[in-house]
PDB file of C-alpha atoms in Angstrom:
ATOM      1  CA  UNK T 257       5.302  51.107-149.831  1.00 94.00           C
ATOM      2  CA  UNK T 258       8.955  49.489-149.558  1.00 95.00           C
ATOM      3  CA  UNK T 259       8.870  45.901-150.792  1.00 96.00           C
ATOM      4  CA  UNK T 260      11.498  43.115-149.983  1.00 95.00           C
ATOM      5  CA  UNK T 261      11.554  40.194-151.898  1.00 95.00           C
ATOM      6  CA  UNK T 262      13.460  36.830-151.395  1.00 94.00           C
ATOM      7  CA  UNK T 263      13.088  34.179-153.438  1.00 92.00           C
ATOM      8  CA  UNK T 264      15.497  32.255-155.746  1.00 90.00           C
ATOM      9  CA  UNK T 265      14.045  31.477-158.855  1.00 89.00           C
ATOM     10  CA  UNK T 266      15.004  34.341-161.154  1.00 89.00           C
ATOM     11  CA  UNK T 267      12.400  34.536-163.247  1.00 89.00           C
ATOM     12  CA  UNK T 268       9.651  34.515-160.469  1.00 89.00           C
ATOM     13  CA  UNK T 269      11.626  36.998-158.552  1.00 91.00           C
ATOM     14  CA  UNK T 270      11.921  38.855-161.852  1.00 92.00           C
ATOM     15  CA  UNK T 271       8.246  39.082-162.108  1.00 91.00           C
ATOM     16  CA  UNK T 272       7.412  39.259-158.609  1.00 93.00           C
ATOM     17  CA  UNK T 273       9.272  42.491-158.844  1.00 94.00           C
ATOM     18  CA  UNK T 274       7.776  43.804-161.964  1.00 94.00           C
ATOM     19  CA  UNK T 275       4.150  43.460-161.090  1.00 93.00           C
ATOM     20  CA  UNK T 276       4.608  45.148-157.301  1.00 95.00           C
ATOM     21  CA  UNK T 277       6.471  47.914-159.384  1.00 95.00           C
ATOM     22  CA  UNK T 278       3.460  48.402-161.576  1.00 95.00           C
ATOM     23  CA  UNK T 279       1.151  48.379-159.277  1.00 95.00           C
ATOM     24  CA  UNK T 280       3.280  51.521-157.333  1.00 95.00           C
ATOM     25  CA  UNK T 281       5.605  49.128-154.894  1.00 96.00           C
ATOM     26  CA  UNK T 282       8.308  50.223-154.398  1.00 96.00           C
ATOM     27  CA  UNK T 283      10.415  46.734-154.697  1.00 95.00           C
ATOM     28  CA  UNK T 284      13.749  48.120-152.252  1.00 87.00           C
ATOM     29  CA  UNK T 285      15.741  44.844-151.766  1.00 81.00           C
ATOM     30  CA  UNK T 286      15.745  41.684-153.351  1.00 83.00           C
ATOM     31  CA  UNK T 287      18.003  38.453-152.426  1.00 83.00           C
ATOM     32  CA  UNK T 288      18.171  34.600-153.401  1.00 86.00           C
ATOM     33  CA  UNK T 289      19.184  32.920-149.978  1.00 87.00           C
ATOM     34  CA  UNK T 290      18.827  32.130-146.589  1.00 85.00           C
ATOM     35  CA  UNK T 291      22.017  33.079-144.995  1.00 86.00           C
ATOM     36  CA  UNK T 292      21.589  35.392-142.554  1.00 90.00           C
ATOM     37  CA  UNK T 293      18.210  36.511-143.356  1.00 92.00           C
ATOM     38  CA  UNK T 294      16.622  37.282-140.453  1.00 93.00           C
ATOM     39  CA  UNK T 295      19.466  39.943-139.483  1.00 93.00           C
ATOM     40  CA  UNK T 296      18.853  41.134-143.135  1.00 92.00           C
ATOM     41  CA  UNK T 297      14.842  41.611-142.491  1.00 93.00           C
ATOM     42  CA  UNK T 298      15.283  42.711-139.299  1.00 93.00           C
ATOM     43  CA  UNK T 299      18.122  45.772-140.379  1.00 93.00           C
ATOM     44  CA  UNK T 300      15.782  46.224-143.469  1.00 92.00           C
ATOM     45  CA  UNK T 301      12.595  47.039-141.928  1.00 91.00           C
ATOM     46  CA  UNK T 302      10.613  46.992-145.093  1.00 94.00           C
ATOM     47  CA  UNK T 303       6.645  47.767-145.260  1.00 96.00           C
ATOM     48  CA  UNK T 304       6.254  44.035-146.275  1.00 96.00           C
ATOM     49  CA  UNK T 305       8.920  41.187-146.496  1.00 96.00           C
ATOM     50  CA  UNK T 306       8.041  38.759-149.152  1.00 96.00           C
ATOM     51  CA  UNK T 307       9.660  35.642-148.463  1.00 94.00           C
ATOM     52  CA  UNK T 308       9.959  32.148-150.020  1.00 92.00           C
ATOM     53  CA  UNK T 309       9.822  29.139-147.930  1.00 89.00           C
ATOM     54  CA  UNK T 310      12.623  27.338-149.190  1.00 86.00           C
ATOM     55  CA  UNK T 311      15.587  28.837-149.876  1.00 89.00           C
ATOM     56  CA  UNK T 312      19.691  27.771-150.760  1.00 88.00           C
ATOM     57  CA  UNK T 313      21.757  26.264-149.174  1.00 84.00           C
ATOM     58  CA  UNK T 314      19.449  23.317-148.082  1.00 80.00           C
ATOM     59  CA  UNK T 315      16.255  23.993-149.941  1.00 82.00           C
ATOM     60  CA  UNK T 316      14.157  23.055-146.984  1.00 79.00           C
ATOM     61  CA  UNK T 317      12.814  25.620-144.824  1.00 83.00           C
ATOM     62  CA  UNK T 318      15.150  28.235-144.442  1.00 86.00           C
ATOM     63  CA  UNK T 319      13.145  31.431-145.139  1.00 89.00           C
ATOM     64  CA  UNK T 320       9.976  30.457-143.079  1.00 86.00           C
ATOM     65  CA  UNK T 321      12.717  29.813-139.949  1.00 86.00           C
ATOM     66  CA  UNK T 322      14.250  32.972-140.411  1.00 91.00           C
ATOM     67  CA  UNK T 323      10.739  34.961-141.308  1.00 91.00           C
ATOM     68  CA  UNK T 324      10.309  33.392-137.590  1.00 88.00           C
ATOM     69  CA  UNK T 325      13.474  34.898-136.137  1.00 90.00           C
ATOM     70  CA  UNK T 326      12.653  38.183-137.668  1.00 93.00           C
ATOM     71  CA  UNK T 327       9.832  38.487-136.057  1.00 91.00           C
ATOM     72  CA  UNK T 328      11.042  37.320-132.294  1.00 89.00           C
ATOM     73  CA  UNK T 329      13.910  39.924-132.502  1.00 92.00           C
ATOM     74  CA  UNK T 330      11.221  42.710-133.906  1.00 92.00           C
ATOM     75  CA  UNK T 331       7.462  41.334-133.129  1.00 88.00           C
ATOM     76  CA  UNK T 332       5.007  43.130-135.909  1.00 90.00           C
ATOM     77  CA  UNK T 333       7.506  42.995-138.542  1.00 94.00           C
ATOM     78  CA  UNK T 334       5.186  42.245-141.880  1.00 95.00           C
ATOM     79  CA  UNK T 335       5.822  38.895-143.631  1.00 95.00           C
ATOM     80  CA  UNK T 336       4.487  37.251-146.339  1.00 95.00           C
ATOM     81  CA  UNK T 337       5.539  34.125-146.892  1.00 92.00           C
ATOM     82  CA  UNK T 338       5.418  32.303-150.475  1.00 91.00           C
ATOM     83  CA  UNK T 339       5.414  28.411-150.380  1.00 87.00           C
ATOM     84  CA  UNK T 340       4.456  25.379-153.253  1.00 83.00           C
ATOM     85  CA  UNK T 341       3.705  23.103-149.554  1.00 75.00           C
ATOM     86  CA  UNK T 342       2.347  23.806-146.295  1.00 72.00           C
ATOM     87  CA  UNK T 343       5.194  23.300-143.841  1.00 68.00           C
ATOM     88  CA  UNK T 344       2.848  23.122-140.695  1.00 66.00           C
ATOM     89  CA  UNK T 345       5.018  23.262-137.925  1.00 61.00           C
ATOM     90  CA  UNK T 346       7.182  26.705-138.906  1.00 65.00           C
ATOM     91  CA  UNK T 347       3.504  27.913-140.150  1.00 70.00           C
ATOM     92  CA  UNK T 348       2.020  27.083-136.562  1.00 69.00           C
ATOM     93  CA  UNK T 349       5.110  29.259-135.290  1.00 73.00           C
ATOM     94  CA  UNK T 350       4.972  32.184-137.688  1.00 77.00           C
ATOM     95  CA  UNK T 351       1.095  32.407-136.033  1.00 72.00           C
ATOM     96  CA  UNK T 352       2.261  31.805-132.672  1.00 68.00           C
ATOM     97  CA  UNK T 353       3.589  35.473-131.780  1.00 69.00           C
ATOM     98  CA  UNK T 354      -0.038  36.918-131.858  1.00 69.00           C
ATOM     99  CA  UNK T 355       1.669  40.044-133.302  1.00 78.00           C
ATOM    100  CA  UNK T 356      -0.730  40.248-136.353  1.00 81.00           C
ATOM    101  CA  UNK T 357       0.856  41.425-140.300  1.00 90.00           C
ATOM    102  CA  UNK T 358       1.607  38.286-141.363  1.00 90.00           C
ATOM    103  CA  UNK T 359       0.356  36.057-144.359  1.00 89.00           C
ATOM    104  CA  UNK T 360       1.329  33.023-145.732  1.00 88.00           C
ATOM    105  CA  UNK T 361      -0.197  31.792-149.426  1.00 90.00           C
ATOM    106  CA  UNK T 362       0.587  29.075-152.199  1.00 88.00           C
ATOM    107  CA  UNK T 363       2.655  30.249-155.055  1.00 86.00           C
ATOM    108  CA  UNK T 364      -0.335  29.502-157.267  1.00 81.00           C
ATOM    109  CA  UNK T 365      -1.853  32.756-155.690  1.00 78.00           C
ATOM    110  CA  UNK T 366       0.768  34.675-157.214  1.00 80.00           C
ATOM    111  CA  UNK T 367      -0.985  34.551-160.585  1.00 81.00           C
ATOM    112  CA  UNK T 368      -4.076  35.991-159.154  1.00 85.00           C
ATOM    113  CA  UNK T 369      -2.581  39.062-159.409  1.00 90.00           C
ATOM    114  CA  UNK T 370      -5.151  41.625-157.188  1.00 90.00           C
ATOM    115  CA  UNK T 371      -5.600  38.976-154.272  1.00 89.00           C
ATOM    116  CA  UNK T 372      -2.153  38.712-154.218  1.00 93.00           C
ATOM    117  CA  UNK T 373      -1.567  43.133-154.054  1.00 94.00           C
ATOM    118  CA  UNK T 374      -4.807  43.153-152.150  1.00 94.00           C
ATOM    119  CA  UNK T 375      -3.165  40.632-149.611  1.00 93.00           C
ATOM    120  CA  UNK T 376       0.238  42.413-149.342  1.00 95.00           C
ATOM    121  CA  UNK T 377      -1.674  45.707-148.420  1.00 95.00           C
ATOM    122  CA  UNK T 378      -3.431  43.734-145.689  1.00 92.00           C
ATOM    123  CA  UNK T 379      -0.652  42.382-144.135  1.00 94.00           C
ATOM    124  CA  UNK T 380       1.108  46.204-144.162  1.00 95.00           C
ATOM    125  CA  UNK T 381      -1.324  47.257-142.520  1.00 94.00           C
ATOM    126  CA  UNK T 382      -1.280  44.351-139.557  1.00 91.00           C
ATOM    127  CA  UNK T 383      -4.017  41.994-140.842  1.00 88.00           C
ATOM    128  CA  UNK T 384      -3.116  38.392-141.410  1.00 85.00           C
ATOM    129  CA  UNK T 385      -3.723  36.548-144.569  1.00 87.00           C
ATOM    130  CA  UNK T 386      -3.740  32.960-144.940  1.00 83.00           C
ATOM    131  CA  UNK T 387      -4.280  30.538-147.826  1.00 82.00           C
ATOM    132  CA  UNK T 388      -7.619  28.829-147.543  1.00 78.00           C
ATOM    133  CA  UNK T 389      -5.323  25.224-148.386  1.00 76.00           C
ATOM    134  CA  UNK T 390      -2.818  26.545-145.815  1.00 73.00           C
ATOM    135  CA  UNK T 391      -5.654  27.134-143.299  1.00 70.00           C
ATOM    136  CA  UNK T 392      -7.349  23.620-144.687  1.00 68.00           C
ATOM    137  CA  UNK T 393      -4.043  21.166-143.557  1.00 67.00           C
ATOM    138  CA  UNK T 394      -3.451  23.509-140.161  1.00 63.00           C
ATOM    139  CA  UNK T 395      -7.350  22.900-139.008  1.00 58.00           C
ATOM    140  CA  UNK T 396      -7.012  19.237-140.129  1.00 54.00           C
ATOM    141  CA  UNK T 397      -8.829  18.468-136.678  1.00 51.00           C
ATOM    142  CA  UNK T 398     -11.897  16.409-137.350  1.00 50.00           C
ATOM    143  CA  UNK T 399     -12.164  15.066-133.892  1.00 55.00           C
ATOM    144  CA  UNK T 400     -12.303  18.618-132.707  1.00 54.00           C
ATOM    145  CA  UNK T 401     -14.363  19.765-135.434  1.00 64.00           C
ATOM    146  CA  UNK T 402     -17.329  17.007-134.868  1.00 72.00           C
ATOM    147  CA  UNK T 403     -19.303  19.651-132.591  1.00 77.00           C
ATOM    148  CA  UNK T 404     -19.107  22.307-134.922  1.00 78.00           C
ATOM    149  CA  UNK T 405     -22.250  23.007-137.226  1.00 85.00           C
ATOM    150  CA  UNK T 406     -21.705  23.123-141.494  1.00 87.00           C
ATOM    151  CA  UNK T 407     -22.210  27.124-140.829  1.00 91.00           C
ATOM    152  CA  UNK T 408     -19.861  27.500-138.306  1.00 86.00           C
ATOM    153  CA  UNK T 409     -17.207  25.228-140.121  1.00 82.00           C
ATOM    154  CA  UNK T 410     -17.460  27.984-142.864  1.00 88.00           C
ATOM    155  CA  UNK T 411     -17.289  30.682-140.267  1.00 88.00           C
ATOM    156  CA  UNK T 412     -14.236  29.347-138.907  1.00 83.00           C
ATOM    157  CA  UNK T 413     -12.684  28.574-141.854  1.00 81.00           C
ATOM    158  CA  UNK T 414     -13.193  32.080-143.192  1.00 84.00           C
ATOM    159  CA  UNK T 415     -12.252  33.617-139.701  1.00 79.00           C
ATOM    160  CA  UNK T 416      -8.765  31.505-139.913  1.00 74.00           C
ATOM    161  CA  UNK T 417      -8.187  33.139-143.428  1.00 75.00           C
ATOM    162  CA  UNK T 418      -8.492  36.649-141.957  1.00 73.00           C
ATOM    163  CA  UNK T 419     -11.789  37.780-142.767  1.00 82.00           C
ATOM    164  CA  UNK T 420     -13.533  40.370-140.520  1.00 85.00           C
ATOM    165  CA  UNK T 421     -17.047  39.723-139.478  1.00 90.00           C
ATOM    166  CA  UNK T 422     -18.745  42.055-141.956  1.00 93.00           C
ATOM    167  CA  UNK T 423     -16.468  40.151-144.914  1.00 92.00           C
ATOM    168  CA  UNK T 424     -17.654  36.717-143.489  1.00 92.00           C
ATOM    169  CA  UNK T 425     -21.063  38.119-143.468  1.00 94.00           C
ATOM    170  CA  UNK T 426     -21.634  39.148-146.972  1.00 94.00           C
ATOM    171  CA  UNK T 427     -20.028  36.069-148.262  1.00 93.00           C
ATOM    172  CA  UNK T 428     -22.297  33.778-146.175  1.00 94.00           C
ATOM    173  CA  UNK T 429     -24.958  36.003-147.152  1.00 93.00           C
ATOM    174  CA  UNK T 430     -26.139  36.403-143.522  1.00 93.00           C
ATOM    175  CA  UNK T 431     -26.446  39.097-140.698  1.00 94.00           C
ATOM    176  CA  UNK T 432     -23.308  40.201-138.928  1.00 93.00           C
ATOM    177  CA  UNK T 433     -25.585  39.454-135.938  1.00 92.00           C
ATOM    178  CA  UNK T 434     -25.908  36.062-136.759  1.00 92.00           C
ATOM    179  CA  UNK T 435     -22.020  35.918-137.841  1.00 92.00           C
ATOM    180  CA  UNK T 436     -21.416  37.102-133.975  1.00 90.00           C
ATOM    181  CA  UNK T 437     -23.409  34.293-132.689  1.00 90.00           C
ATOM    182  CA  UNK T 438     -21.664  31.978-134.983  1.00 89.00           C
ATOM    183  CA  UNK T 439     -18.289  32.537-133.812  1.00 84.00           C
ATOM    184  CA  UNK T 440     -19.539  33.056-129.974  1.00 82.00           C
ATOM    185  CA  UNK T 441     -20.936  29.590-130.630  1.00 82.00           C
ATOM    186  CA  UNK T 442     -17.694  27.393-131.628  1.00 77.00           C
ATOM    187  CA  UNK T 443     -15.382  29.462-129.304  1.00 73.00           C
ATOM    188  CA  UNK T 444     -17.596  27.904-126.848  1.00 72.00           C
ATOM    189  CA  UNK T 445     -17.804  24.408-128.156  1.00 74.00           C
ATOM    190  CA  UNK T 446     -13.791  24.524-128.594  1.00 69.00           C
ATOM    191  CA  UNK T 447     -13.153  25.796-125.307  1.00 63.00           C
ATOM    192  CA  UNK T 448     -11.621  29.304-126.536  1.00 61.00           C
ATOM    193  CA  UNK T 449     -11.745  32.034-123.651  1.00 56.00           C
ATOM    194  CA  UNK T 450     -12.329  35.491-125.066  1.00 59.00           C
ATOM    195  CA  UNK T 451      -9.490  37.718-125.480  1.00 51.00           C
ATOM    196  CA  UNK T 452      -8.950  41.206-126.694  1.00 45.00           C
ATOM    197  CA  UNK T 453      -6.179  40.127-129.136  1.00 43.00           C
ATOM    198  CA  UNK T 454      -7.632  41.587-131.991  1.00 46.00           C
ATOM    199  CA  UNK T 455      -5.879  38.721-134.223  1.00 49.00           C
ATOM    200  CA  UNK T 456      -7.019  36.072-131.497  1.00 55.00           C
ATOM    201  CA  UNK T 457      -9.363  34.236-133.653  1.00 66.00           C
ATOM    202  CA  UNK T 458      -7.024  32.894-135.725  1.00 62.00           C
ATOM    203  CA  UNK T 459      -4.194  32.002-133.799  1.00 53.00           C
ATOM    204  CA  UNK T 460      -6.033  30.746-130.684  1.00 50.00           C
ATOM    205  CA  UNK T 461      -8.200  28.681-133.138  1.00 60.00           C
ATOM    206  CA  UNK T 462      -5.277  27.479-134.990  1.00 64.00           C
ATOM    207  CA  UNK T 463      -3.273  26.786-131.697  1.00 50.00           C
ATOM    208  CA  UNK T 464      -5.843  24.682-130.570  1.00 46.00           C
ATOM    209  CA  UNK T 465      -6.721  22.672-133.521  1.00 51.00           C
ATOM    210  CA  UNK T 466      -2.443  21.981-133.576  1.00 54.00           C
ATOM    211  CA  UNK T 467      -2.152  21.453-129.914  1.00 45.00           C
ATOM    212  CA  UNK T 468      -1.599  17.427-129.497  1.00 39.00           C
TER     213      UNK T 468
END
């Protein structure tokens, strides 16, 4: 699996590209900035795109922008994006295309070295895999979370990280059956029309929590 990694910091890049290359990545392109990055991802075409929120010259948001930009110019393309923050708005718009292989995690996941393979493979191969602070600040709702239950609060907080309903299941310790009802349940409280968009639990939840 081809690898690209951006990120600045040396010695994190340095390591970021040692442990994918021990763990059979093949780490193709590296690079340090955000100038002209989307073209770069875009002509690249890696498996996955690793990609650090801020990059030179400004230091503010330059790789989730252009992570963005990839993706407009070639929907799908797989992104995971590396931050210390949660810049919500660029998050919100990284989730927006409903095109699915996307993730976006703290750095501190980086030491947690598995979860952090585990969630590159899922992304590859068109899941989406979010931070459970990331997905904490971006369903920061509680006026539209009053008429959700405790359970379905964890449901949807799991759903939002990318779990499937058998995954949500055993970590609930409850019946897929009852997971179903669950999430039939606060679609209906929050409004949510059903969709075949496989990734539409997410995004539409996240879209509506966001939407002011």
């Amino acid at each position: 699996m081809r690898v690209l990694i951006v990120e600045d910091q040396v010695l994190l890049r340095d390591g970021l590209t040692r442990m994918l290359t021990a763990y059979g990545f093949d780490v193709t392109t590296t690079g340090a900035d955000g100038d002209g990055l989307a073209e770069r991802l875009v002509a690249a075409r890696p498996d996955v795109a690793v990609v650090d929120v801020r990059l030179p010259p400004t230091f503010t948001d330059e790789g989730l922008r252009a992570a963005v930009a990839a993706r407009r110019a070639r929907p799908g393309l797989p992104v995971l994006v590396l931050s210390q923050y949660v810049e919500r708005l660029y998050a919100r718009d990284l989730l927006a295309d409903r095109a699915g292989a996307v993730g976006y995690l703290l750095k501190d996941r980086v030491g947690e070295v598995r979860e952090f393979v585990d969630a590159i493979h899922r992304v590859a191969a068109g899941g989406t895999v979010m931070d459970p602070e990331v997905v904490a600040q971006l369903l920061h709702r509680p006026d539209a979370l009053d008429s959700l239950t405790t359970r379905e609060g964890e449901v949807l907080r799991l759903m939002a990280e990318g779990h499937s309903n058998a995954a949500i299941a055993a970590r609930l310790v409850l019946a897929e059956k009852s997971v179903n009802n669950l999430i039939n349940s606060l679609f209906a409280k929050l409004g949510l029309a059903p969709s075949t968009d496989q990734h539409r639990r997410v995004l539409a939840v996240l879209s509506y929590l966001d939407r002011r």
